[in-house]
PDB file of C-alpha atoms in Angstrom:
ATOM      1  CA  MET X 168     -68.810  75.103  75.958  1.00 54.00           C
ATOM      2  CA  ARG X 169     -71.147  72.193  76.569  1.00 50.00           C
ATOM      3  CA  PRO X 170     -70.632  70.202  79.802  1.00 57.00           C
ATOM      4  CA  THR X 171     -69.245  66.682  79.699  1.00 59.00           C
ATOM      5  CA  TYR X 172     -70.783  64.038  81.921  1.00 56.00           C
ATOM      6  CA  GLU X 173     -68.017  61.460  81.658  1.00 65.00           C
ATOM      7  CA  THR X 174     -66.442  60.758  85.040  1.00 71.00           C
ATOM      8  CA  HIS X 175     -63.285  59.052  86.234  1.00 71.00           C
ATOM      9  CA  SER X 176     -65.347  55.902  86.857  1.00 78.00           C
ATOM     10  CA  HIS X 177     -66.328  55.867  83.147  1.00 72.00           C
ATOM     11  CA  TRP X 178     -62.633  55.814  82.275  1.00 73.00           C
ATOM     12  CA  GLN X 179     -62.007  53.054  84.826  1.00 82.00           C
ATOM     13  CA  ASN X 180     -64.809  50.954  83.275  1.00 79.00           C
ATOM     14  CA  GLN X 181     -63.344  51.490  79.787  1.00 79.00           C
ATOM     15  CA  GLU X 182     -59.910  50.428  81.028  1.00 81.00           C
ATOM     16  CA  ALA X 183     -61.334  47.318  82.735  1.00 82.00           C
ATOM     17  CA  VAL X 184     -63.166  46.328  79.542  1.00 79.00           C
ATOM     18  CA  ARG X 185     -60.019  46.957  77.504  1.00 77.00           C
ATOM     19  CA  ARG X 186     -58.180  44.455  79.710  1.00 81.00           C
ATOM     20  CA  ARG X 187     -61.084  41.939  79.540  1.00 81.00           C
ATOM     21  CA  ILE X 188     -61.122  42.103  75.737  1.00 79.00           C
ATOM     22  CA  SER X 189     -57.366  41.617  75.531  1.00 78.00           C
ATOM     23  CA  GLU X 190     -57.564  38.649  77.941  1.00 79.00           C
ATOM     24  CA  LYS X 191     -60.598  37.110  76.226  1.00 76.00           C
ATOM     25  CA  PHE X 192     -59.170  37.211  72.707  1.00 75.00           C
ATOM     26  CA  GLY X 193     -55.484  36.856  73.603  1.00 76.00           C
ATOM     27  CA  ASP X 194     -54.129  38.043  70.281  1.00 82.00           C
ATOM     28  CA  VAL X 195     -56.004  41.376  70.401  1.00 86.00           C
ATOM     29  CA  ASP X 196     -54.673  44.485  72.089  1.00 86.00           C
ATOM     30  CA  ALA X 197     -56.914  47.480  72.698  1.00 87.00           C
ATOM     31  CA  PHE X 198     -55.466  50.988  72.661  1.00 89.00           C
ATOM     32  CA  MET X 199     -57.610  53.555  74.481  1.00 87.00           C
ATOM     33  CA  THR X 200     -58.090  56.698  72.421  1.00 89.00           C
ATOM     34  CA  PRO X 201     -57.977  60.243  73.879  1.00 88.00           C
ATOM     35  CA  LYS X 202     -61.017  61.528  75.803  1.00 81.00           C
ATOM     36  CA  TYR X 203     -62.670  63.531  73.009  1.00 83.00           C
ATOM     37  CA  TYR X 204     -62.018  61.010  70.242  1.00 87.00           C
ATOM     38  CA  PRO X 205     -65.202  59.755  68.500  1.00 90.00           C
ATOM     39  CA  TRP X 206     -64.700  56.171  69.755  1.00 90.00           C
ATOM     40  CA  ASP X 207     -62.977  54.560  72.733  1.00 90.00           C
ATOM     41  CA  TYR X 208     -60.553  52.009  71.285  1.00 90.00           C
ATOM     42  CA  LEU X 209     -58.340  51.061  68.387  1.00 93.00           C
ATOM     43  CA  PHE X 210     -57.741  47.292  68.289  1.00 92.00           C
ATOM     44  CA  PHE X 211     -54.536  45.633  67.071  1.00 93.00           C
ATOM     45  CA  ASP X 212     -53.657  42.040  66.283  1.00 91.00           C
ATOM     46  CA  ASP X 213     -50.569  40.313  67.685  1.00 88.00           C
ATOM     47  CA  ARG X 214     -48.454  41.648  64.776  1.00 92.00           C
ATOM     48  CA  GLY X 215     -49.347  45.252  65.627  1.00 92.00           C
ATOM     49  CA  HIS X 216     -51.749  45.732  62.696  1.00 94.00           C
ATOM     50  CA  ALA X 217     -54.950  47.680  63.329  1.00 95.00           C
ATOM     51  CA  ILE X 218     -58.012  45.442  62.938  1.00 94.00           C
ATOM     52  CA  ALA X 219     -60.934  47.537  64.228  1.00 94.00           C
ATOM     53  CA  CYS X 220     -62.041  50.622  66.074  1.00 94.00           C
ATOM     54  CA  GLY X 221     -64.431  50.257  68.963  1.00 93.00           C
ATOM     55  CA  GLU X 222     -66.830  51.826  71.387  1.00 92.00           C
ATOM     56  CA  TYR X 223     -67.845  50.711  74.893  1.00 91.00           C
ATOM     57  CA  LYS X 224     -71.142  51.488  76.592  1.00 91.00           C
ATOM     58  CA  ARG X 225     -72.383  50.451  80.042  1.00 90.00           C
ATOM     59  CA  ARG X 226     -76.129  50.301  80.547  1.00 91.00           C
ATOM     60  CA  HIS X 227     -77.788  49.406  83.850  1.00 91.00           C
ATOM     61  CA  VAL X 228     -80.473  47.353  82.142  1.00 94.00           C
ATOM     62  CA  SER X 229     -80.571  43.767  80.901  1.00 94.00           C
ATOM     63  CA  TYR X 230     -80.444  42.285  77.415  1.00 95.00           C
ATOM     64  CA  SER X 231     -84.122  41.334  77.660  1.00 95.00           C
ATOM     65  CA  GLN X 232     -85.077  44.890  78.650  1.00 95.00           C
ATOM     66  CA  LEU X 233     -83.284  46.263  75.596  1.00 96.00           C
ATOM     67  CA  GLU X 234     -85.097  43.671  73.456  1.00 96.00           C
ATOM     68  CA  GLU X 235     -88.411  44.933  74.839  1.00 96.00           C
ATOM     69  CA  TRP X 236     -87.391  48.529  74.032  1.00 94.00           C
ATOM     70  CA  GLY X 237     -86.574  47.639  70.427  1.00 94.00           C
ATOM     71  CA  GLY X 238     -82.783  47.504  70.632  1.00 95.00           C
ATOM     72  CA  PHE X 239     -79.674  49.315  71.794  1.00 95.00           C
ATOM     73  CA  ARG X 240     -79.399  53.058  71.122  1.00 95.00           C
ATOM     74  CA  LEU X 241     -76.047  54.499  70.084  1.00 94.00           C
ATOM     75  CA  SER X 242     -75.324  58.098  69.169  1.00 92.00           C
ATOM     76  CA  TYR X 243     -75.583  58.534  65.416  1.00 92.00           C
ATOM     77  CA  HIS X 244     -72.369  60.590  65.573  1.00 91.00           C
ATOM     78  CA  LYS X 245     -70.457  57.655  67.124  1.00 92.00           C
ATOM     79  CA  TYR X 246     -72.040  55.174  64.725  1.00 93.00           C
ATOM     80  CA  GLU X 247     -71.245  57.318  61.682  1.00 93.00           C
ATOM     81  CA  SER X 248     -67.662  57.811  62.843  1.00 93.00           C
ATOM     82  CA  GLY X 249     -67.204  54.057  63.217  1.00 93.00           C
ATOM     83  CA  ILE X 250     -68.800  53.337  59.847  1.00 93.00           C
ATOM     84  CA  ARG X 251     -66.622  55.983  58.157  1.00 92.00           C
ATOM     85  CA  PHE X 252     -63.632  54.185  59.675  1.00 92.00           C
ATOM     86  CA  CYS X 253     -64.897  50.960  58.029  1.00 91.00           C
ATOM     87  CA  ASP X 254     -65.430  52.704  54.690  1.00 92.00           C
ATOM     88  CA  HIS X 255     -61.970  54.281  54.642  1.00 93.00           C
ATOM     89  CA  THR X 256     -59.936  51.356  55.984  1.00 94.00           C
ATOM     90  CA  GLY X 257     -61.838  48.175  55.138  1.00 93.00           C
ATOM     91  CA  LEU X 258     -61.657  47.274  58.843  1.00 94.00           C
ATOM     92  CA  SER X 259     -64.491  46.791  61.363  1.00 94.00           C
ATOM     93  CA  PHE X 260     -66.237  48.832  64.034  1.00 95.00           C
ATOM     94  CA  TRP X 261     -66.798  46.839  67.249  1.00 94.00           C
ATOM     95  CA  LEU X 262     -69.467  48.013  69.669  1.00 94.00           C
ATOM     96  CA  TYR X 263     -69.184  46.547  73.174  1.00 93.00           C
ATOM     97  CA  ILE X 264     -72.070  46.880  75.605  1.00 94.00           C
ATOM     98  CA  GLU X 265     -71.991  45.810  79.231  1.00 91.00           C
ATOM     99  CA  LEU X 266     -75.436  44.997  80.630  1.00 94.00           C
ATOM    100  CA  ASN X 267     -76.963  43.747  83.851  1.00 91.00           C
ATOM    101  CA  SER X 268     -77.499  40.011  83.962  1.00 89.00           C
ATOM    102  CA  ASP X 269     -81.094  38.786  83.776  1.00 81.00           C
ATOM    103  CA  ILE X 270     -80.492  36.014  86.300  1.00 83.00           C
ATOM    104  CA  GLU X 271     -77.753  37.070  88.725  1.00 78.00           C
ATOM    105  CA  ASP X 272     -76.174  40.114  90.321  1.00 82.00           C
ATOM    106  CA  SER X 273     -73.444  40.548  87.714  1.00 88.00           C
ATOM    107  CA  THR X 274     -72.869  41.979  84.257  1.00 88.00           C
ATOM    108  CA  GLU X 275     -72.577  40.495  80.786  1.00 91.00           C
ATOM    109  CA  LEU X 276     -70.471  41.795  77.910  1.00 90.00           C
ATOM    110  CA  TYR X 277     -71.794  41.749  74.330  1.00 94.00           C
ATOM    111  CA  ARG X 278     -70.288  42.737  70.997  1.00 93.00           C
ATOM    112  CA  CYS X 279     -71.803  43.894  67.713  1.00 94.00           C
ATOM    113  CA  VAL X 280     -69.520  44.007  64.676  1.00 93.00           C
ATOM    114  CA  PHE X 281     -70.144  46.468  61.861  1.00 91.00           C
ATOM    115  CA  SER X 282     -68.219  46.210  58.619  1.00 87.00           C
ATOM    116  CA  ASN X 283     -70.139  48.625  56.405  1.00 76.00           C
ATOM    117  CA  ARG X 284     -73.031  51.047  56.406  1.00 72.00           C
ATOM    118  CA  ASN X 285     -75.494  48.555  54.951  1.00 66.00           C
ATOM    119  CA  GLU X 286     -76.562  47.370  58.390  1.00 67.00           C
ATOM    120  CA  ASN X 287     -80.133  47.031  59.651  1.00 69.00           C
ATOM    121  CA  VAL X 288     -80.489  50.008  61.997  1.00 78.00           C
ATOM    122  CA  ARG X 289     -83.303  52.429  62.651  1.00 89.00           C
ATOM    123  CA  ILE X 290     -82.993  56.101  63.596  1.00 92.00           C
ATOM    124  CA  GLY X 291     -84.325  57.567  66.852  1.00 91.00           C
ATOM    125  CA  ILE X 292     -83.411  59.981  69.643  1.00 86.00           C
ATOM    126  CA  ILE X 293     -81.176  59.269  72.628  1.00 84.00           C
ATOM    127  CA  GLY X 294     -80.335  61.406  75.609  1.00 76.00           C
ATOM    128  CA  ARG X 295     -81.037  62.304  79.168  1.00 68.00           C
ATOM    129  CA  PHE X 296     -84.188  64.254  79.798  1.00 69.00           C
ATOM    130  CA  ASP X 297     -83.550  64.666  83.542  1.00 70.00           C
ATOM    131  CA  ARG X 298     -80.605  67.094  83.266  1.00 67.00           C
ATOM    132  CA  ASN X 299     -82.484  69.982  81.675  1.00 70.00           C
ATOM    133  CA  ASP X 300     -79.700  70.110  79.069  1.00 71.00           C
ATOM    134  CA  PRO X 301     -81.073  70.424  75.519  1.00 70.00           C
ATOM    135  CA  GLN X 302     -77.602  69.552  74.175  1.00 71.00           C
ATOM    136  CA  ASP X 303     -77.829  66.129  75.839  1.00 70.00           C
ATOM    137  CA  LYS X 304     -80.325  64.793  73.280  1.00 82.00           C
ATOM    138  CA  GLU X 305     -79.288  63.702  69.811  1.00 86.00           C
ATOM    139  CA  PRO X 306     -80.101  61.422  66.877  1.00 92.00           C
ATOM    140  CA  CYS X 307     -79.185  57.788  67.373  1.00 93.00           C
ATOM    141  CA  VAL X 308     -79.229  54.426  65.659  1.00 93.00           C
ATOM    142  CA  ILE X 309     -81.334  51.670  67.203  1.00 94.00           C
ATOM    143  CA  ILE X 310     -79.500  48.379  66.814  1.00 94.00           C
ATOM    144  CA  PRO X 311     -81.559  45.167  67.092  1.00 94.00           C
ATOM    145  CA  MET X 312     -80.350  42.991  69.965  1.00 95.00           C
ATOM    146  CA  ASN X 313     -79.975  39.959  67.692  1.00 94.00           C
ATOM    147  CA  LYS X 314     -76.958  41.757  66.160  1.00 94.00           C
ATOM    148  CA  PHE X 315     -75.084  41.332  69.475  1.00 96.00           C
ATOM    149  CA  THR X 316     -73.112  38.270  70.574  1.00 95.00           C
ATOM    150  CA  ARG X 317     -72.406  37.581  74.225  1.00 94.00           C
ATOM    151  CA  ILE X 318     -68.671  37.245  74.712  1.00 89.00           C
ATOM    152  CA  GLU X 319     -68.580  36.382  78.417  1.00 72.00           C
TER     153      GLU X 319
END
């Protein structure tokens, strides 16, 4: 079985972002999915109707650094799972990324909303090359940073 690198602090970050999203949008509640689910959240409106699935990623780089690198990289598997959700339900896939601030010692939260597979993404490779784990490299989509909106 392949090792997992997700730690308890990853879960704590996901929970903190879940609360921030619910507070920010008020009428949105985020349900955290089980550990091995393809995405992190299922979002509901104030009537209890599902409105989107979602994924959260924390990167210790800034928005401008990701712009320089050509965009944000997300596992193709996660992207495809979210897009399939859109195709089958007519709902959206929300990608949240938390990045270092360019100007202060804090973080900024951004969101990209996908509603179908006709989005402008490129294909590349993502993974860690410092773990000597060949299973920790995989195809990814490269999402242009102008697709993201800062939400706080």
